[in-house]
PDB file of C-alpha atoms in Angstrom:
ATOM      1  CA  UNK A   1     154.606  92.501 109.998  1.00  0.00           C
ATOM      2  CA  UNK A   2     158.113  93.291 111.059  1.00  0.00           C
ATOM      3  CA  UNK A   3     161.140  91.185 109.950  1.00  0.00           C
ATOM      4  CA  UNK A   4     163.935  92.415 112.158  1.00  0.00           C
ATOM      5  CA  UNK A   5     166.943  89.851 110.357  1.00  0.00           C
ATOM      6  CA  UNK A   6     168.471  92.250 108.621  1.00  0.00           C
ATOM      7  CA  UNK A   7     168.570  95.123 111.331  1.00  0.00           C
ATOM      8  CA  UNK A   8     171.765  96.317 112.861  1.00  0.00           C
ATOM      9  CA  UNK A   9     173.036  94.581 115.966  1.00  0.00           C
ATOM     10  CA  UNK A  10     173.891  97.197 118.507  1.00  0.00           C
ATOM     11  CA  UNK A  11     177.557  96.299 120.292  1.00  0.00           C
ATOM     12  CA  UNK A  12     178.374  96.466 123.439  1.00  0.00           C
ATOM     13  CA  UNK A  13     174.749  95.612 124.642  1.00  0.00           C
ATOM     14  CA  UNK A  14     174.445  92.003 126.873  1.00  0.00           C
ATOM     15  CA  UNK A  15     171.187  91.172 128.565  1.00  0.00           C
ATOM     16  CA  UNK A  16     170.987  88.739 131.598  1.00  0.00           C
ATOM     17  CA  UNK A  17     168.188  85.916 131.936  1.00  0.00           C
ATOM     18  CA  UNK A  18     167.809  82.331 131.468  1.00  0.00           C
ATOM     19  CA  UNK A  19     164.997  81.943 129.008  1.00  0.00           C
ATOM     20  CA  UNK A  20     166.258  82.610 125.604  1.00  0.00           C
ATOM     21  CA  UNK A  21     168.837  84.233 123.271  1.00  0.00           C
ATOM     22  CA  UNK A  22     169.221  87.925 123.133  1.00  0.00           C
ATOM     23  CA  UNK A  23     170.780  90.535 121.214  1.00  0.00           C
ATOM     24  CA  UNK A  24     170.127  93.963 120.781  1.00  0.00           C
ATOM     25  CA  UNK A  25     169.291  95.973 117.499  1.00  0.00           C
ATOM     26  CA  UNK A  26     168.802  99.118 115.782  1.00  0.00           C
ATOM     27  CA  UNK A  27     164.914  99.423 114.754  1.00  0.00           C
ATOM     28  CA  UNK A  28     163.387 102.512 113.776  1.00  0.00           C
ATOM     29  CA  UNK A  29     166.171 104.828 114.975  1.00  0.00           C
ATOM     30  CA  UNK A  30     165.508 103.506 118.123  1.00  0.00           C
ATOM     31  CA  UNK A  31     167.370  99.890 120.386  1.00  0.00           C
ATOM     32  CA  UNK A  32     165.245  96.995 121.545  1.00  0.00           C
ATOM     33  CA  UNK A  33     166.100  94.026 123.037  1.00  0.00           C
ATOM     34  CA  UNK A  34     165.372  90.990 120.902  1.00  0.00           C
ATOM     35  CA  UNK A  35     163.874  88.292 122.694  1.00  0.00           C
ATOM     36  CA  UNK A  36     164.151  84.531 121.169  1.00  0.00           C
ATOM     37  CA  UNK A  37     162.010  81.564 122.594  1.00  0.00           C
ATOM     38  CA  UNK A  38     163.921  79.507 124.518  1.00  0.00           C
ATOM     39  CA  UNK A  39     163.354  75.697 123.143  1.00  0.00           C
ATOM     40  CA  UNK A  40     160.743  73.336 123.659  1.00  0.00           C
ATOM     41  CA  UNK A  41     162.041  70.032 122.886  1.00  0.00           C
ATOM     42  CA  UNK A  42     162.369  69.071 126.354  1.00  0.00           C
ATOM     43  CA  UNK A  43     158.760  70.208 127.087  1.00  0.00           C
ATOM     44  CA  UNK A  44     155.547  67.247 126.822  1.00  0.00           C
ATOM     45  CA  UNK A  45     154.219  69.818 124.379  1.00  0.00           C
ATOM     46  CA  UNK A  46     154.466  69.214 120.186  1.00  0.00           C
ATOM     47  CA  UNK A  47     156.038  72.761 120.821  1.00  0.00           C
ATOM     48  CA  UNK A  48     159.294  73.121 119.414  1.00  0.00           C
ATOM     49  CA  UNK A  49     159.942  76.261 120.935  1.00  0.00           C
ATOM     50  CA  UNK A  50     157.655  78.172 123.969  1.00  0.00           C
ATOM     51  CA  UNK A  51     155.393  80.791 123.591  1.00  0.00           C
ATOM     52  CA  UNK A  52     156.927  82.688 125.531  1.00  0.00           C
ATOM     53  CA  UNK A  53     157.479  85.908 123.402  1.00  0.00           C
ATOM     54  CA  UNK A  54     153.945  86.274 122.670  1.00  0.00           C
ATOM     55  CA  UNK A  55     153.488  86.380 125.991  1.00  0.00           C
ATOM     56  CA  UNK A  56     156.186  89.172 126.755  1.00  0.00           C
ATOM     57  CA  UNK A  57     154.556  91.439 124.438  1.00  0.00           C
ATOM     58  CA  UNK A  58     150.646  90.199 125.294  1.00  0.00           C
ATOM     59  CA  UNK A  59     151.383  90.628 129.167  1.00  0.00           C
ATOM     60  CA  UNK A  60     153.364  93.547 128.536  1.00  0.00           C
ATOM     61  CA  UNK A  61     150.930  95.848 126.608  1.00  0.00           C
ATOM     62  CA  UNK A  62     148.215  94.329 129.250  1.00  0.00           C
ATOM     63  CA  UNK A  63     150.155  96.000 131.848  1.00  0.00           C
ATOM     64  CA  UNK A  64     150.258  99.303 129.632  1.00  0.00           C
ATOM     65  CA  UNK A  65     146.432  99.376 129.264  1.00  0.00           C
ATOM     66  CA  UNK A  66     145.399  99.531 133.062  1.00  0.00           C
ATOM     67  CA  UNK A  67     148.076 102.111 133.595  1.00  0.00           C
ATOM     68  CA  UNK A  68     150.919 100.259 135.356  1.00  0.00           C
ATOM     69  CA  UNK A  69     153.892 101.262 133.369  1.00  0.00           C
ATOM     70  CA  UNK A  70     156.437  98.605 130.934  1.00  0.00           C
ATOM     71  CA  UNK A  71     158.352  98.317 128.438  1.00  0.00           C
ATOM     72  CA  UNK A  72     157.468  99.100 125.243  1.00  0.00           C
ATOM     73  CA  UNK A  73     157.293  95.714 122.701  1.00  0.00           C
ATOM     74  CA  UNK A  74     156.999  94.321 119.136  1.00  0.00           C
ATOM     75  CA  UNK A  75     156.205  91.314 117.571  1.00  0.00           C
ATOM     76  CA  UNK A  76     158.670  90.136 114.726  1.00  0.00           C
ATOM     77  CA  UNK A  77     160.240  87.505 112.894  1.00  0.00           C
ATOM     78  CA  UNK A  78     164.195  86.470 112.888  1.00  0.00           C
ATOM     79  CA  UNK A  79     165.535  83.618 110.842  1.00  0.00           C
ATOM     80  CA  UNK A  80     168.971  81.869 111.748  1.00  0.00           C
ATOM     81  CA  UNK A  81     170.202  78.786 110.297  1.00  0.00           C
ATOM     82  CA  UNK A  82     166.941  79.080 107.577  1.00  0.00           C
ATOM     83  CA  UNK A  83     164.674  78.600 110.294  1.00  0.00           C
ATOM     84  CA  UNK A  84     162.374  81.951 110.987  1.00  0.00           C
ATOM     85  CA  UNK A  85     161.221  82.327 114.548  1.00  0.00           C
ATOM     86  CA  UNK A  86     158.393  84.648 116.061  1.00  0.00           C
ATOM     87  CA  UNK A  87     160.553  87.232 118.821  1.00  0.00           C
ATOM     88  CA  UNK A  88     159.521  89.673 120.839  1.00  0.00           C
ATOM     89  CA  UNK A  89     161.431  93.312 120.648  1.00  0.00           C
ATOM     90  CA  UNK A  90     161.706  94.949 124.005  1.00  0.00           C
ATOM     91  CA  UNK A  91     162.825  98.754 123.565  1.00  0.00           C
ATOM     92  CA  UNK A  92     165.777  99.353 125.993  1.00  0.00           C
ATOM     93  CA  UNK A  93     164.851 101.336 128.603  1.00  0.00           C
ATOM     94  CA  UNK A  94     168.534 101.619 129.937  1.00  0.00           C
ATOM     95  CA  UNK A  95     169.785 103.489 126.637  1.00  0.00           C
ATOM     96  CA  UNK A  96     169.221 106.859 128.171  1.00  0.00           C
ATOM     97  CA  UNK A  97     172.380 106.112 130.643  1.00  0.00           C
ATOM     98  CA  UNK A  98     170.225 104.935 133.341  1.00  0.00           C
ATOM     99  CA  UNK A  99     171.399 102.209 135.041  1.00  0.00           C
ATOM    100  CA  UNK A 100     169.126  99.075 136.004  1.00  0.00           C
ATOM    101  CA  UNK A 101     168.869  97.474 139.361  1.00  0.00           C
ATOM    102  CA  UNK A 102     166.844  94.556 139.946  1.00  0.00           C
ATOM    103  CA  UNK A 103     164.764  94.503 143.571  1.00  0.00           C
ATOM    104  CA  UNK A 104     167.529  91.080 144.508  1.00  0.00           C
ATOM    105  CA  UNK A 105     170.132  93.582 144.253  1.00  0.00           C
ATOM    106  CA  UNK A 106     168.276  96.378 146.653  1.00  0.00           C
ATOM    107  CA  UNK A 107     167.014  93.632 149.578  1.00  0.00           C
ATOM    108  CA  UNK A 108     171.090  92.714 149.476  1.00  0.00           C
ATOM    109  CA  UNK A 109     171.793  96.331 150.735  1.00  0.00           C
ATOM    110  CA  UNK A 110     169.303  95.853 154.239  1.00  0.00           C
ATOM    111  CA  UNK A 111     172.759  94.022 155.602  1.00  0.00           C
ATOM    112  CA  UNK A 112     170.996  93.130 158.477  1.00  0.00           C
ATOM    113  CA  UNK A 113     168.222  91.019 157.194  1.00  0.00           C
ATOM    114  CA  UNK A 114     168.335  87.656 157.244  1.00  0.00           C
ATOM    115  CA  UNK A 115     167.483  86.592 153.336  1.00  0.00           C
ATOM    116  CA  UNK A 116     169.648  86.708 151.227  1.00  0.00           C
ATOM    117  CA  UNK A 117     168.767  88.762 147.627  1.00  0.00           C
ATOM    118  CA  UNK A 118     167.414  86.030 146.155  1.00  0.00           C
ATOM    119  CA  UNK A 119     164.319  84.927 148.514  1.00  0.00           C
ATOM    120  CA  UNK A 120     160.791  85.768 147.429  1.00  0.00           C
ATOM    121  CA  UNK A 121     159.407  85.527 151.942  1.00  0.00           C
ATOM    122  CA  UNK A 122     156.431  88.374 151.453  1.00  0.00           C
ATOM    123  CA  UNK A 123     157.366  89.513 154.796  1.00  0.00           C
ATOM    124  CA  UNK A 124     161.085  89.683 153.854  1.00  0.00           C
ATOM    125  CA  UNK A 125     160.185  91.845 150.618  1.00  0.00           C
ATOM    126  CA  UNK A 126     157.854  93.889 153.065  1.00  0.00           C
ATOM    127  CA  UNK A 127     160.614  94.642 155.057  1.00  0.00           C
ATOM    128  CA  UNK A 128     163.448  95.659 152.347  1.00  0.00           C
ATOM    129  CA  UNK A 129     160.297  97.791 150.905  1.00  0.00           C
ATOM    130  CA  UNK A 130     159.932  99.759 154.132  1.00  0.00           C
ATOM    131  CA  UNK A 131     163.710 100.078 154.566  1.00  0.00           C
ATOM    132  CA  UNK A 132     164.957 100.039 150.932  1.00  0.00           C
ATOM    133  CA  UNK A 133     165.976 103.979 149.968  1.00  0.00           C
ATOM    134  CA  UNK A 134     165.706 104.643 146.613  1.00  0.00           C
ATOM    135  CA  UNK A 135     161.756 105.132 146.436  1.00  0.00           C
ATOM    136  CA  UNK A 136     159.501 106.289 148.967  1.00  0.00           C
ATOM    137  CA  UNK A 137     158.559 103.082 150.845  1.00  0.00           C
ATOM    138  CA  UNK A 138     154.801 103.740 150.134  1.00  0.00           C
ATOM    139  CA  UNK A 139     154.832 104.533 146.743  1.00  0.00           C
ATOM    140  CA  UNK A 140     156.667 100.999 146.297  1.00  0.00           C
ATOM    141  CA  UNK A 141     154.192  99.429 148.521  1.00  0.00           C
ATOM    142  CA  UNK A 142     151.391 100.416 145.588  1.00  0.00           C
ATOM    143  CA  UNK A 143     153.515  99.204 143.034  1.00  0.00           C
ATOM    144  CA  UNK A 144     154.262  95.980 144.436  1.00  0.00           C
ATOM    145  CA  UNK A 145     150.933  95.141 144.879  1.00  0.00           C
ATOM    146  CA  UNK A 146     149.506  96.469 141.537  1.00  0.00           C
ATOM    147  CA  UNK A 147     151.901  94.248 139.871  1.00  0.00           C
ATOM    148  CA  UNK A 148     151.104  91.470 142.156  1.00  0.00           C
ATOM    149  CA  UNK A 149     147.270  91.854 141.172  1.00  0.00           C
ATOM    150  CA  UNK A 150     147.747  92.103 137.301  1.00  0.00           C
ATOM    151  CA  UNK A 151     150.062  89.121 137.689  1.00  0.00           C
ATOM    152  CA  UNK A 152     147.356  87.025 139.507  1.00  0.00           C
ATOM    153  CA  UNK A 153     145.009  88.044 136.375  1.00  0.00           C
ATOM    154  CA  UNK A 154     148.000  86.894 133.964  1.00  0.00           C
ATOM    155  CA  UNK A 155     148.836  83.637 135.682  1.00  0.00           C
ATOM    156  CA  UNK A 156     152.458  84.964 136.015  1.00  0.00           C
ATOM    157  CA  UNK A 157     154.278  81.923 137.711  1.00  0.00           C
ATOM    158  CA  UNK A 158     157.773  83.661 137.883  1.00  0.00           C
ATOM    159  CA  UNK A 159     157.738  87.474 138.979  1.00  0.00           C
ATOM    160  CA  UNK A 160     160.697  86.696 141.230  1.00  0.00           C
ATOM    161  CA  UNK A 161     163.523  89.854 142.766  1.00  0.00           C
ATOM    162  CA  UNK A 162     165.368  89.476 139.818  1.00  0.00           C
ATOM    163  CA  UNK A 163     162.475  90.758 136.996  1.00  0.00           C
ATOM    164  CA  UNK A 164     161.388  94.115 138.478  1.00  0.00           C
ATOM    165  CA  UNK A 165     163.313  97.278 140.318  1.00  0.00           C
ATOM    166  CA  UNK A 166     164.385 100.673 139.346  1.00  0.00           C
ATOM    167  CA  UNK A 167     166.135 102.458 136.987  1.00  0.00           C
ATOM    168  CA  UNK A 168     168.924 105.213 138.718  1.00  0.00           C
ATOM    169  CA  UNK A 169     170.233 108.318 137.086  1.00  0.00           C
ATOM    170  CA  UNK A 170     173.761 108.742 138.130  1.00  0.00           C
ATOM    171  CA  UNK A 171     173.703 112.201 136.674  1.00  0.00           C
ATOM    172  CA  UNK A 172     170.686 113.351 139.377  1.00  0.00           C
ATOM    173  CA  UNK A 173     171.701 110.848 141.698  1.00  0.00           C
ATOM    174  CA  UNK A 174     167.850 109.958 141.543  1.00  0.00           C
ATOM    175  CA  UNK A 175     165.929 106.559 141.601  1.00  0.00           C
ATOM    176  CA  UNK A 176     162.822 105.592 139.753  1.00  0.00           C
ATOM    177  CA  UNK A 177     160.549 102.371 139.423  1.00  0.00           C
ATOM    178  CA  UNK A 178     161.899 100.443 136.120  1.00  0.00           C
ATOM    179  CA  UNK A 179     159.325  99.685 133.546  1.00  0.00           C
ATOM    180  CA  UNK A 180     157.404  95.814 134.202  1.00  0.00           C
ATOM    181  CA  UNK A 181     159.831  93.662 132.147  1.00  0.00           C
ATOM    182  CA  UNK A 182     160.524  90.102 131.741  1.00  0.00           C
ATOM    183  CA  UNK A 183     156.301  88.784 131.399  1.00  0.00           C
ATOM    184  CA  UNK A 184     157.495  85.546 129.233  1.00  0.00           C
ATOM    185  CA  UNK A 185     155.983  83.386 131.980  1.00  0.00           C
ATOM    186  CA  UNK A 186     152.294  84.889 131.964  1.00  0.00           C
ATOM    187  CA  UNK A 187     149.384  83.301 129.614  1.00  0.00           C
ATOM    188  CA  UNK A 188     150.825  79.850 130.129  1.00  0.00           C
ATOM    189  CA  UNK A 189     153.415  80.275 127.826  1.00  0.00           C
ATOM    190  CA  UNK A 190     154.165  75.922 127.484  1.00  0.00           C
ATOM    191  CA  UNK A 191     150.696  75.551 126.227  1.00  0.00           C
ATOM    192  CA  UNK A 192     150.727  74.084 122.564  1.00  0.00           C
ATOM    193  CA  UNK A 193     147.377  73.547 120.493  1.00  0.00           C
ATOM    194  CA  UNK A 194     146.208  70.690 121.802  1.00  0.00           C
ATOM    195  CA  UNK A 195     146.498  71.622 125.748  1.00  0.00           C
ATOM    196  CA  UNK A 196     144.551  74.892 124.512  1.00  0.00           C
ATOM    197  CA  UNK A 197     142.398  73.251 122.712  1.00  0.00           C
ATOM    198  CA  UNK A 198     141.686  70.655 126.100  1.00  0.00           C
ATOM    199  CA  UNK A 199     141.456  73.900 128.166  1.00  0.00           C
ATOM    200  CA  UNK A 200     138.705  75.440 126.326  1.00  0.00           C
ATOM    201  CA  UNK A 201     136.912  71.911 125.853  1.00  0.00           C
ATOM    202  CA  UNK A 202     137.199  70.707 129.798  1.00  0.00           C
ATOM    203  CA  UNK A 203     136.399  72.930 132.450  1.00  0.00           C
ATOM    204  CA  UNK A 204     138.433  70.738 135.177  1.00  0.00           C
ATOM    205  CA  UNK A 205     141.143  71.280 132.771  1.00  0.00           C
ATOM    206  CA  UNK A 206     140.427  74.722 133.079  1.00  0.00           C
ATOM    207  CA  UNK A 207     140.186  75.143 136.579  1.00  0.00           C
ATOM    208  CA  UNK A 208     142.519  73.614 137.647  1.00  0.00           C
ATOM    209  CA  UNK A 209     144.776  76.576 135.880  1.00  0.00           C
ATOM    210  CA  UNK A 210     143.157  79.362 137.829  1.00  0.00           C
ATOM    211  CA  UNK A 211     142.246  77.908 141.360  1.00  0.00           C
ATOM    212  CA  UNK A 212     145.915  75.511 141.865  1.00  0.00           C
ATOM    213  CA  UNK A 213     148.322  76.493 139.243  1.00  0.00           C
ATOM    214  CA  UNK A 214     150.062  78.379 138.139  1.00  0.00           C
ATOM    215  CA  UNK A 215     151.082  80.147 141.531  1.00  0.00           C
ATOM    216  CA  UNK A 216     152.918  83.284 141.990  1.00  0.00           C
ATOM    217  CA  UNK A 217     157.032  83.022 143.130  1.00  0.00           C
ATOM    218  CA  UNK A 218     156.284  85.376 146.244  1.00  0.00           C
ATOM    219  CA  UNK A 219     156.000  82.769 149.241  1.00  0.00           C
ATOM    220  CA  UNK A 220     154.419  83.086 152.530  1.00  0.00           C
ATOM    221  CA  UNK A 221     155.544  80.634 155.189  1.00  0.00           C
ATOM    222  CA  UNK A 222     157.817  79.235 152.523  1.00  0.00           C
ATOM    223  CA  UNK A 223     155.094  77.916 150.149  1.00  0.00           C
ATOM    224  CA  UNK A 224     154.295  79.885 146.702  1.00  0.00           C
ATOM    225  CA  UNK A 225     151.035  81.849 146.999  1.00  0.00           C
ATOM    226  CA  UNK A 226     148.307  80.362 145.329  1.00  0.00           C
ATOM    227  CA  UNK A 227     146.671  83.357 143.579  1.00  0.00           C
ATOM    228  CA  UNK A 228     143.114  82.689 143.825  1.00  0.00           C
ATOM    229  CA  UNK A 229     143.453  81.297 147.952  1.00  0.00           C
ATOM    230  CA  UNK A 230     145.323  84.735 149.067  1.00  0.00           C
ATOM    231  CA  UNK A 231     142.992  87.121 147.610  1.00  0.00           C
ATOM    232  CA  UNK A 232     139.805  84.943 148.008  1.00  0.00           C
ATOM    233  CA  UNK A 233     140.914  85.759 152.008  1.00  0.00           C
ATOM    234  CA  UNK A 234     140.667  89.279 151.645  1.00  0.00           C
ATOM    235  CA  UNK A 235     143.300  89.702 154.434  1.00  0.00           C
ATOM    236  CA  UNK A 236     146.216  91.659 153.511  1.00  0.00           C
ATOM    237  CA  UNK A 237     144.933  95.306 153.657  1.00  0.00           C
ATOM    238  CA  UNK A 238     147.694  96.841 150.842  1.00  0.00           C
ATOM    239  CA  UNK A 239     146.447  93.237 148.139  1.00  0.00           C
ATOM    240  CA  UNK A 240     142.580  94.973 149.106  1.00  0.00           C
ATOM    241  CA  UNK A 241     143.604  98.481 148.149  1.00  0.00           C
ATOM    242  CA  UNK A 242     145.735  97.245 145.288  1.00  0.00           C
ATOM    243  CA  UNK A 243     142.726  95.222 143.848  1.00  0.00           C
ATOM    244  CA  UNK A 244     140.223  98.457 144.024  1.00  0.00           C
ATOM    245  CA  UNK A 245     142.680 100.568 142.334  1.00  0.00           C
ATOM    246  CA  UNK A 246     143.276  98.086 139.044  1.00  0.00           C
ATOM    247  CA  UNK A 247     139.190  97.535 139.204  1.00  0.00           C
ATOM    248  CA  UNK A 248     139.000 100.875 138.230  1.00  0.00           C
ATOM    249  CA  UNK A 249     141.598 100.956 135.033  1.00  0.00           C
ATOM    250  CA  UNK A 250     140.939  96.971 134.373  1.00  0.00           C
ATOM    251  CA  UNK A 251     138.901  96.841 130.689  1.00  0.00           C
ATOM    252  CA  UNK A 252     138.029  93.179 130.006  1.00  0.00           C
ATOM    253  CA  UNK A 253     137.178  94.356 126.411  1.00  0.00           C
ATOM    254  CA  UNK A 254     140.064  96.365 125.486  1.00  0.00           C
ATOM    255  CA  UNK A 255     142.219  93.201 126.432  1.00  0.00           C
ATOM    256  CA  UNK A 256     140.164  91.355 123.993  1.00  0.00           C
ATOM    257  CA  UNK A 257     140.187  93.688 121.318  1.00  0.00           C
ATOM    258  CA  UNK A 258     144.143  93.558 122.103  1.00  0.00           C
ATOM    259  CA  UNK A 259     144.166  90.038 121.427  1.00  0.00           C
ATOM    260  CA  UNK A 260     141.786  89.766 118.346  1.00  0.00           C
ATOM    261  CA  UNK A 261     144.472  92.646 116.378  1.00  0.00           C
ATOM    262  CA  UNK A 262     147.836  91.042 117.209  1.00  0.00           C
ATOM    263  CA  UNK A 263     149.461  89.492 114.573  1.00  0.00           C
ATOM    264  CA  UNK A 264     151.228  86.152 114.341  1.00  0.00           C
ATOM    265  CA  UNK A 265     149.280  84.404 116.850  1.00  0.00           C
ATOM    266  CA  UNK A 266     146.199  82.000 114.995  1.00  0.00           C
ATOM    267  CA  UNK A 267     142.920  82.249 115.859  1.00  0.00           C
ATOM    268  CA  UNK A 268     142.779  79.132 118.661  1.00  0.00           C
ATOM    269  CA  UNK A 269     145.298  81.280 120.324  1.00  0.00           C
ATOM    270  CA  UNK A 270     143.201  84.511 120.567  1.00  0.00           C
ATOM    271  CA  UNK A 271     140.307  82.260 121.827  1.00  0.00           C
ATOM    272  CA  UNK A 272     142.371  80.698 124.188  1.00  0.00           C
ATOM    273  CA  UNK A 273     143.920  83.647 125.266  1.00  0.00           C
ATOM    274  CA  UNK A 274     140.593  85.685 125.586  1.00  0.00           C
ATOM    275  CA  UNK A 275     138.819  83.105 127.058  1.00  0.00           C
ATOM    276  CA  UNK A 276     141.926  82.166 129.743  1.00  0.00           C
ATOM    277  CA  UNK A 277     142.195  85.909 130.821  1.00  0.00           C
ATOM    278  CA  UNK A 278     138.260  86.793 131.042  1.00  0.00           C
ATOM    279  CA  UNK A 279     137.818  83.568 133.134  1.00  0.00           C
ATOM    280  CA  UNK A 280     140.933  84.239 136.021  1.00  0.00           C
ATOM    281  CA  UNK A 281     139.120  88.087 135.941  1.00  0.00           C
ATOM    282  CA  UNK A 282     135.433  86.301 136.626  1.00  0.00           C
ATOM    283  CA  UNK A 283     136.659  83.514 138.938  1.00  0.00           C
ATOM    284  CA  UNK A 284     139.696  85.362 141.128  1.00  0.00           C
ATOM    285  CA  UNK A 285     140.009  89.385 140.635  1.00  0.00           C
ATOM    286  CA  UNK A 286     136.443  89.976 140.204  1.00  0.00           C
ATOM    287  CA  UNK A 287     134.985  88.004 143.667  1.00  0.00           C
ATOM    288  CA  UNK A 288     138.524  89.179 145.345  1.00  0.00           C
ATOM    289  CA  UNK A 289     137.628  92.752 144.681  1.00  0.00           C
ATOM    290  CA  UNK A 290     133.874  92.436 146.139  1.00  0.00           C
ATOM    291  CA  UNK A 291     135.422  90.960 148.931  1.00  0.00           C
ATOM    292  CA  UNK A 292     137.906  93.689 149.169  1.00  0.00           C
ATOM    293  CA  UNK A 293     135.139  96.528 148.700  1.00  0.00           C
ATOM    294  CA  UNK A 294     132.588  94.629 151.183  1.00  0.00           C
ATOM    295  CA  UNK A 295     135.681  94.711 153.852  1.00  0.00           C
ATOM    296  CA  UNK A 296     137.054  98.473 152.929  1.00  0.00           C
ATOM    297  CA  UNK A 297     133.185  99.490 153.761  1.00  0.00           C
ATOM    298  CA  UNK A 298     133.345  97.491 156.806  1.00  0.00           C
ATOM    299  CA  UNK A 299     136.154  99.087 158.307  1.00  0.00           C
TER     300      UNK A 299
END
């Protein structure tokens, strides 16, 4: 178990984002980015802060296993003001004098379009992907979609333009995709013991997780995607071909055996976090992908 109070803060480090406190420290020789829940109290949970760290460093080693590149994370423990908090450390990706720009900032160069940064339209982020020219528009394409896919297995509700983009090197005057960052809002992150508890008990309570909520941010004809309805369709050609490519890397029992060794979480959450996971594969990325498969023969 790692305590990281006593570590060095690094100056002249800031990171943006709404959810949280964070600084960044010296661990190991090397700089994360310590991530602090942001508070509960406001929450209908007996939470009195969200889980959302363990879900930043669950999400993001899930990503890691079926090959989609993020950042590297720990699990620790920071106490302010006596109390002792579980955090997650991100390591800093940005330390090498790369610079970080998030996808809002690249749709606001396509001057022409007519979204701002900000909006999450699939068609508008299909278009700033095409005309966008920092990565090769089809290499993007993949990425986009393999995220979008993992996401729909991690009930990520907020993968929105400001979480993902590239990283540039101003010395090569090249661009590469950044690292998956910012998963806090996968694995239902407000859930406390007793909604877990309720969700492994009640299989309406359940269900009604994977097939209505949570959705993803991206919207189509301004409504947030409901996961399970747009792949269920099998109709966007680049979601098909994104789902056979994870099917091929995606290990239900190497996510579990994740789970079962990482510390601070109890044993209610590994069950609820084993059994949450293996059910969205079985119910929307498995029957998606057959679907997918079925229609890739077809054609």
């Amino acid at each position: 178990m790692i305590d990281f109070t006593n570590c060095r803060v690094v100056p002249g480090r800031a990171y943006n984002g709404a959810n949280g406190s964070k600084i960044a420290v010296e661990y190991n020789g090397e700089v994360y980015m310590l991530k602090f829940p942001p508070s509960g109290e406001k929450k209908p949970t007996e939470l009195s802060y969200t889980n959302s760290c363990i879900s930043e460093h669950i999400a993001s080693s899930i990503f890691n296993l079926i090959g989609i590149r993020a950042q590297e994370t720990l699990l620790g423990t920071y106490t302010v003001k006596a109390k002792t908090k579980i955090v997650c450390a991100c390591k800093d990706f940005t330390v090498d004098g790369k610079r970080l720009f998030d996808f809002c900032a690249i749709k606001n160069t396509i001057i022409d379009s007519d979204s701002n940064g900000s909006g999450t339209e699939l068609e508008d982020i299909m278009d700033t992907i095409e005309r966008q020219k920092y990565v090769a528009p089809h290499i993007l394409r993949e990425h986009f979609w393999d995220v979008f896919v993992t996401d729909a297995l991690l009930g990520n509700f907020d993968r929105h333009n400001g979480n993902w983009g590239f990283l540039y090197d101003d010395s090569r005057c090249e661009a590469e995709i950044a690292p998956i960052y910012d998963c806090g809002s996968c694995l239902l992150p407000q859930a406390d013991d007793k909604i877990m508890q309720r969700i492994l008990l009640n299989e309406e309570e359940l269900y009604a997780r994977i097939y209505q909520f949570p959705t993803s941010a991206i919207k189509q004809n301004n409504r947030k995607i409901n996961y399970w309805d747009f792949m269920s369709k099998a109709e966007n050609e680049d979601c098909n071909k994104a789902l056979i490519r994870i099917m091929q890397r995606l290990d239900i029992g190497k996510i579990e055996n994740l789970i079962d060794t990482t510390l601070y979480i109890s044993d209610l959450q590994k069950e609820f976090y084993k059994m949450y996971l293996r059910k969205r594969f079985e119910l929307i990325i498995r029957p998606a992908y057959e679907r997918a498969k079925l229609k890739s023969k077809n054609n």
